[in-house]
Every structure is written in C-alpha cells, then in structure tokens.
C-alpha cells in the first residue's frame, strides 16, 4: 500500500495511471470502521486502483470543540486499509490542502439550508470545498460515499453535476451495529451508557417507518419520535424529518421515495441517521 502525505508525489504516482486504469476514491475523515471498509470493498470490486483519503477537514466543522475531539487513529486506520487491500492512502496535513487565506465558499440553495445545513451552518460548503479539491487532485473514475450522510450525498451529486466533474458517484448503504446503531467514527466518543442509549435514533426511525406504513399521520409520528427521544435522559433531538429522497424537499406525504432523517445529541456527541421507506432492513 502506497501512502502519500503530499500532493506532488501523489500526482506523480497517479500520472502513470490516469486514463489507463479505473480509479476508485473513498474520501474519509479516518477513525475507520466496517462502514468505511465496505466502501473500500465496493471500490476494489469495481476499479483497478482504490484510493482512500484520510483528512479531518476543518472547513466542515462549525463547532471547534467537535473538530478538536474528532477521533484520530491513523496507525490503526492504515493497518485496516492494508488488510482491506486498499492500494493508496492520501493523508495530508491541513496546510497541504488549505491556503491560510482561503475564502472560497459554496451555496447549494435549499439543499444546504435544511436539516444538517440548518444546524451546522457552513458545514456543506466545507464538505464541497474539500471534496472538490480531492476530485481535482486525484481525478477518480468513481467516488464512493455512504447513505449514512444522505444530505451530503445530495450535495455532492449537485456539485458533480454543476461543476461537470468527470466521474461517477456511488451511494453505499448504511453499515449498522448488531443493535441497529449506524456505525460512525463519533460512536468512539460515547461511554458505555451513552452507547446503549444511542440506539434510540435508529429505533425511532424503524418505529416511525412501521407506523407510517400502517397509515399513521406524519404529525402523530413526529410527536411519537420526539417523545421517544425525550424519554431517554441525555438525548437531545435536533430534528426528525421526512423528505423526498430525490430532491430532499421536506414532505408532508409519504411515498416509497421518502427518506426519514434524524439527528441529535447524546451527551456531547452529535449523531445522525436515516432510513428510506423502500429500504430492506
Ligand atoms: P466520514 O469519515 O464519517 O466522513 O465518512 C466517510 C464516508 O464513509 C462517507 O461517505 C460516509 O457517508 C461513509 N460512512 C460513514 N459511516 C458509514 C456507515 N455506517 N455505513 C456506510 N458508510 C458510512
């Protein structure tokens, strides 16, 4: 496995591959888990070369404490990637990616004003910025992202379409722990009790989906989820919403194309999750 920390040698390496082999890119912020590795596996199946980037992107953190506390486990990540058969790792330091006076930002219209965008102003602009940089540096044939960050995927779809990036996007399904909790690097920050309580988000989504399938009204289901989360000490619900999986417009009608999205705090750790109405659980 080749490991690069700088752009120049990475590009020198890739210049011998561009146009000759298909390149799959899996962008991550490290602290890798089985969900990340499923993206590596998908890329390996579909490409001749798989690159994983590991970069905790300061531009997408609206909360400095969250950035400071974000888990960083590079040595472990590298051994997991090696075992998963990843070919190349790009793990740059911040100054390699950002000029100190960078002021570029993105506006995605309604897409970055709702849900995560409302609770984390500037987050998606930071995501789009770093993803654009990595697309330009690496020039992948296909980039792999998780459904776990559903809104992020929609943002990146728009970014690729509008900026005419010449690549395919793949959205991979959510990897969960046995009790339903969506795998997340942030789960490492939960203590034993918080970890147990954290299942409330997935349980809320699954119960909400069942109620909606049985014909319960959206307002009743929203009330139910709010109460379910409130009943667990230490949980603070930021939102539970229904949106169109196509354009992410908040919806008041349920179809097979509806996605249920939830976000909230458990103690100091903020988690997100989602479930598609037409998804097999
Ligand atoms: P992150 O390191 O959290 O920025 O995630 C890197 C990529 O892995 C993103 O495309 C995420 O959506 C994806 N990802 C994170 N958690 C999961 C999961 N539980 N299952 C599948 N993909 C995931």
Coordinates of C-alpha atoms and ligand atoms in Angstrom, one line a residue:
X1 CA 0.0 0.0 0.0
X2 CA 1.4 3.4 -1.0
X3 CA 1.0 6.2 1.5
X4 CA 1.2 9.8 0.5
X5 CA 1.1 12.9 2.6
X6 CA 1.8 15.4 -0.1
X7 CA 0.0 16.3 -3.3
X8 CA 3.0 16.4 -5.6
X9 CA 4.3 12.9 -5.2
X10 CA 0.7 11.6 -5.2
X11 CA 0.1 13.3 -8.6
X12 CA 3.4 12.0 -10.0
X13 CA 2.3 8.4 -9.0
X14 CA -1.2 8.9 -10.4
X15 CA 0.0 10.4 -13.7
X16 CA 1.2 6.9 -14.6
X17 CA -2.4 5.6 -14.0
X18 CA -4.8 8.3 -15.4
X19 CA -6.6 7.1 -18.5
X20 CA -5.1 3.6 -18.2
X21 CA -6.8 2.2 -15.1
X22 CA -10.0 3.0 -13.3
X23 CA -9.5 4.8 -10.0
X24 CA -12.0 4.5 -7.1
X25 CA -11.8 7.1 -4.4
X26 CA -13.2 6.7 -0.9
X27 CA -13.0 10.1 1.0
X28 CA -13.0 9.7 4.8
X29 CA -12.0 11.5 7.9
X30 CA -10.4 8.4 9.4
X31 CA -11.2 6.6 12.6
X32 CA -12.3 3.9 10.2
X33 CA -14.9 1.2 10.9
X34 CA -16.6 -1.5 8.9
X35 CA -18.9 1.1 7.1
X36 CA -15.8 2.8 5.7
X37 CA -14.3 -0.6 4.8
X38 CA -17.5 -1.5 2.9
X39 CA -16.8 1.5 0.6
X40 CA -13.3 0.3 0.1
X41 CA -14.6 -3.2 -0.8
X42 CA -17.0 -1.8 -3.3
X43 CA -14.3 0.3 -4.9
X44 CA -12.0 -2.7 -5.1
X45 CA -14.6 -4.7 -6.9
X46 CA -15.2 -2.1 -9.5
X47 CA -11.8 -0.5 -10.0
X48 CA -8.2 -1.4 -10.7
X49 CA -6.9 1.1 -8.2
X50 CA -8.5 2.2 -4.9
X51 CA -7.5 5.3 -3.0
X52 CA -8.7 6.2 0.4
X53 CA -8.2 9.7 1.6
X54 CA -8.0 10.4 5.4
X55 CA -8.4 14.1 6.2
X56 CA -10.2 15.7 9.1
X57 CA -11.4 18.7 7.2
X58 CA -11.5 21.8 9.4
X59 CA -13.7 23.7 6.9
X60 CA -16.7 21.4 7.6
X61 CA -16.7 21.8 11.4
X62 CA -18.9 24.6 12.6
X63 CA -18.1 23.6 16.2
X64 CA -14.4 24.0 17.2
X65 CA -14.8 21.5 20.1
X66 CA -16.2 18.9 17.7
X67 CA -13.1 19.3 15.5
X68 CA -10.8 19.1 18.4
X69 CA -12.4 16.0 19.8
X70 CA -12.9 14.2 16.5
X71 CA -11.1 10.8 16.8
X72 CA -7.8 10.4 15.0
X73 CA -6.4 6.9 14.8
X74 CA -4.1 7.0 11.8
X75 CA -1.9 4.0 12.6
X76 CA -4.9 1.7 13.1
X77 CA -6.6 3.1 10.0
X78 CA -3.5 2.3 7.9
X79 CA -3.5 -1.3 9.1
X80 CA -7.2 -1.7 8.5
X81 CA -6.8 -0.3 5.0
X82 CA -3.8 -2.6 4.3
X83 CA -5.8 -5.6 5.4
X84 CA -8.8 -4.5 3.2
X85 CA -6.5 -4.4 0.2
X86 CA -6.6 -0.6 -0.3
X87 CA -3.9 0.4 -2.9
X88 CA -3.2 4.0 -2.0
X89 CA -3.8 6.3 1.0
X90 CA -3.7 10.0 0.8
X91 CA -3.4 11.5 4.3
X92 CA -2.4 15.2 4.0
X93 CA -1.9 17.7 6.8
X94 CA -4.1 20.7 6.8
X95 CA -1.6 23.2 5.2
X96 CA -1.2 20.9 2.2
X97 CA -4.9 21.3 1.4
X98 CA -5.8 24.9 2.6
X99 CA -4.0 28.1 1.9
X100 CA -4.2 30.1 5.2
X101 CA -6.2 32.9 3.4
X102 CA -8.7 30.7 1.6
X103 CA -12.2 32.3 1.4
X104 CA -13.9 30.1 -1.2
X105 CA -17.4 29.0 -0.3
X106 CA -20.4 27.3 -1.9
X107 CA -24.1 28.0 -1.8
X108 CA -26.4 25.0 -2.6
X109 CA -29.7 26.8 -2.3
X110 CA -32.4 25.0 -0.3
X111 CA -30.2 21.8 -0.1
X112 CA -27.8 23.4 2.4
X113 CA -30.4 25.4 4.4
X114 CA -32.4 22.4 5.7
X115 CA -31.7 19.5 8.1
X116 CA -27.9 19.4 8.8
X117 CA -27.4 22.7 7.0
X118 CA -29.7 24.5 9.4
X119 CA -28.0 23.0 12.5
X120 CA -24.4 23.2 11.1
X121 CA -24.1 26.5 9.1
X122 CA -21.2 26.3 6.6
X123 CA -20.8 22.6 7.0
X124 CA -21.7 21.6 3.5
X125 CA -19.7 24.4 1.9
X126 CA -16.7 23.0 3.7
X127 CA -17.6 19.4 2.5
X128 CA -18.0 20.6 -1.1
X129 CA -14.7 22.5 -0.9
X130 CA -12.6 19.6 0.3
X131 CA -14.3 17.1 -2.0
X132 CA -13.7 19.4 -5.0
X133 CA -10.0 19.6 -4.1
X134 CA -9.7 15.9 -3.8
X135 CA -11.6 15.3 -7.1
X136 CA -9.2 17.7 -8.8
X137 CA -6.0 16.2 -7.2
X138 CA -7.0 12.5 -7.7
X139 CA -9.2 12.6 -10.7
X140 CA -11.1 9.4 -9.8
X141 CA -13.3 7.4 -12.2
X142 CA -15.7 6.7 -9.4
X143 CA -16.1 8.2 -5.9
X144 CA -17.9 6.2 -3.1
X145 CA -20.0 7.9 -0.4
X146 CA -22.3 6.5 2.3
X147 CA -26.0 6.8 2.6
X148 CA -25.3 7.5 6.3
X149 CA -24.7 11.1 5.2
X150 CA -27.7 11.3 3.0
X151 CA -27.8 15.1 2.6
X152 CA -24.1 15.1 2.0
X153 CA -24.6 12.7 -0.9
X154 CA -27.2 15.0 -2.4
X155 CA -24.9 18.0 -2.1
X156 CA -22.0 16.1 -3.8
X157 CA -24.4 15.0 -6.6
X158 CA -25.2 18.7 -7.2
X159 CA -21.5 19.6 -7.0
X160 CA -20.5 17.0 -9.6
X161 CA -23.4 17.9 -11.9
X162 CA -22.8 21.7 -11.7
X163 CA -19.0 21.7 -11.8
X164 CA -19.0 18.9 -14.5
X165 CA -16.6 16.7 -12.7
X166 CA -16.0 13.7 -15.0
X167 CA -16.6 10.9 -12.6
X168 CA -19.3 8.6 -11.3
X169 CA -20.8 8.7 -7.8
X170 CA -21.9 5.7 -5.9
X171 CA -24.0 5.7 -2.8
X172 CA -23.4 2.8 -0.5
X173 CA -25.9 1.6 2.2
X174 CA -25.5 2.1 5.9
X175 CA -23.5 -0.3 8.0
X176 CA -25.0 -0.8 11.4
X177 CA -24.0 -2.4 14.7
X178 CA -26.0 -5.5 15.7
X179 CA -28.4 -3.4 17.8
X180 CA -29.1 -1.1 14.8
X181 CA -26.8 1.9 15.7
X182 CA -25.4 3.3 12.5
X183 CA -21.6 2.9 12.6
X184 CA -19.9 6.2 13.0
X185 CA -16.4 7.4 14.0
X186 CA -18.2 9.6 16.6
X187 CA -19.5 6.4 18.3
X188 CA -16.0 6.0 19.8
X189 CA -16.7 9.1 21.9
X190 CA -19.7 7.5 23.7
X191 CA -19.2 6.0 27.1
X192 CA -20.8 2.6 27.9
X193 CA -24.2 4.0 29.0
X194 CA -24.4 6.5 26.2
X195 CA -23.5 3.8 23.7
X196 CA -26.6 1.8 24.9
X197 CA -28.9 4.8 24.7
X198 CA -27.6 5.8 21.3
X199 CA -29.8 3.1 19.7
X200 CA -32.8 5.4 20.3
X201 CA -32.2 7.2 17.0
X202 CA -32.3 4.0 14.9
X203 CA -35.2 2.6 17.0
X204 CA -37.1 5.9 16.4
X205 CA -36.6 5.6 12.6
X206 CA -37.6 2.0 12.5
X207 CA -40.7 2.5 14.6
X208 CA -41.6 5.6 12.6
X209 CA -41.4 3.7 9.4
X210 CA -43.6 1.0 10.7
X211 CA -46.2 3.5 12.0
X212 CA -46.2 5.3 8.6
X213 CA -46.6 2.1 6.7
X214 CA -49.6 1.3 8.9
X215 CA -51.1 4.6 7.8
X216 CA -50.4 6.8 10.9
X217 CA -50.3 10.5 10.2
X218 CA -46.9 12.3 9.9
X219 CA -47.7 14.8 12.7
X220 CA -48.6 11.9 15.1
X221 CA -45.4 10.1 14.1
X222 CA -43.3 13.2 14.7
X223 CA -44.9 13.5 18.2
X224 CA -44.1 9.9 18.9
X225 CA -40.4 10.3 17.9
X226 CA -40.0 13.5 19.9
X227 CA -41.5 11.8 23.0
X228 CA -39.4 8.6 22.5
X229 CA -36.2 10.6 22.3
X230 CA -37.2 12.9 25.2
X231 CA -37.9 9.9 27.4
X232 CA -34.2 8.9 27.3
X233 CA -32.0 11.0 29.6
X234 CA -29.1 12.8 27.9
X235 CA -30.7 12.7 24.4
X236 CA -31.5 16.0 22.7
X237 CA -33.3 15.7 19.4
X238 CA -32.3 18.2 16.8
X239 CA -34.7 17.1 14.1
X240 CA -36.8 14.2 12.8
X241 CA -38.0 15.0 9.3
X242 CA -39.4 13.3 6.2
X243 CA -38.0 14.3 2.8
X244 CA -38.1 13.3 -0.8
X245 CA -35.1 11.0 -1.4
X246 CA -34.9 12.6 -4.9
X247 CA -34.6 16.3 -4.1
X248 CA -34.6 16.3 -0.3
X249 CA -37.6 18.7 -0.1
X250 CA -39.3 18.3 3.2
X251 CA -42.5 16.4 2.6
X252 CA -45.9 16.1 4.2
X253 CA -46.8 13.0 2.2
X254 CA -45.3 9.5 2.4
X255 CA -44.3 7.5 -0.6
X256 CA -41.8 4.8 -1.3
X257 CA -39.4 7.6 -2.3
X258 CA -39.5 9.2 1.1
X259 CA -36.5 9.2 3.4
X260 CA -36.7 9.6 7.2
X261 CA -33.9 11.6 8.7
X262 CA -32.9 12.1 12.3
X263 CA -30.2 13.9 14.2
X264 CA -29.5 14.7 17.8
X265 CA -27.1 14.8 20.7
X266 CA -26.3 12.1 23.1
X267 CA -24.4 13.9 25.8
X268 CA -21.9 15.9 23.9
X269 CA -21.8 13.7 20.8
X270 CA -24.0 14.5 17.8
X271 CA -25.2 11.6 15.7
X272 CA -27.2 11.4 12.5
X273 CA -29.1 8.5 10.9
X274 CA -31.7 7.9 8.2
X275 CA -33.9 5.2 6.7
X276 CA -35.5 5.0 3.3
X277 CA -39.2 4.0 3.2
X278 CA -38.3 1.5 0.4
X279 CA -35.2 0.1 2.1
X280 CA -35.0 -3.5 3.3
X281 CA -33.9 -3.6 6.9
Ligands
LIG1 P1 -16.6 10.1 7.5 O1 -15.2 9.5 7.7 O2 -17.5 10.0 8.6 O3 -16.6 11.4 6.8 O4 -17.2 9.1 6.4 C1 -16.5 8.8 5.2 C2 -17.5 8.1 4.2 O5 -18.0 6.9 4.9 C3 -18.7 9.0 4.0 O6 -19.1 8.8 2.6 C4 -19.8 8.3 4.9 O7 -21.1 8.5 4.5 C5 -19.4 6.9 4.9 N1 -19.9 6.2 6.1 C6 -19.8 6.7 7.3 N2 -20.5 5.8 8.2 C7 -20.9 4.8 7.4 C8 -21.7 3.6 7.7 N3 -22.1 3.3 8.9 N4 -22.0 2.8 6.7 C9 -21.6 3.1 5.4 N5 -20.9 4.2 5.1 C10 -20.6 5.1 6.1

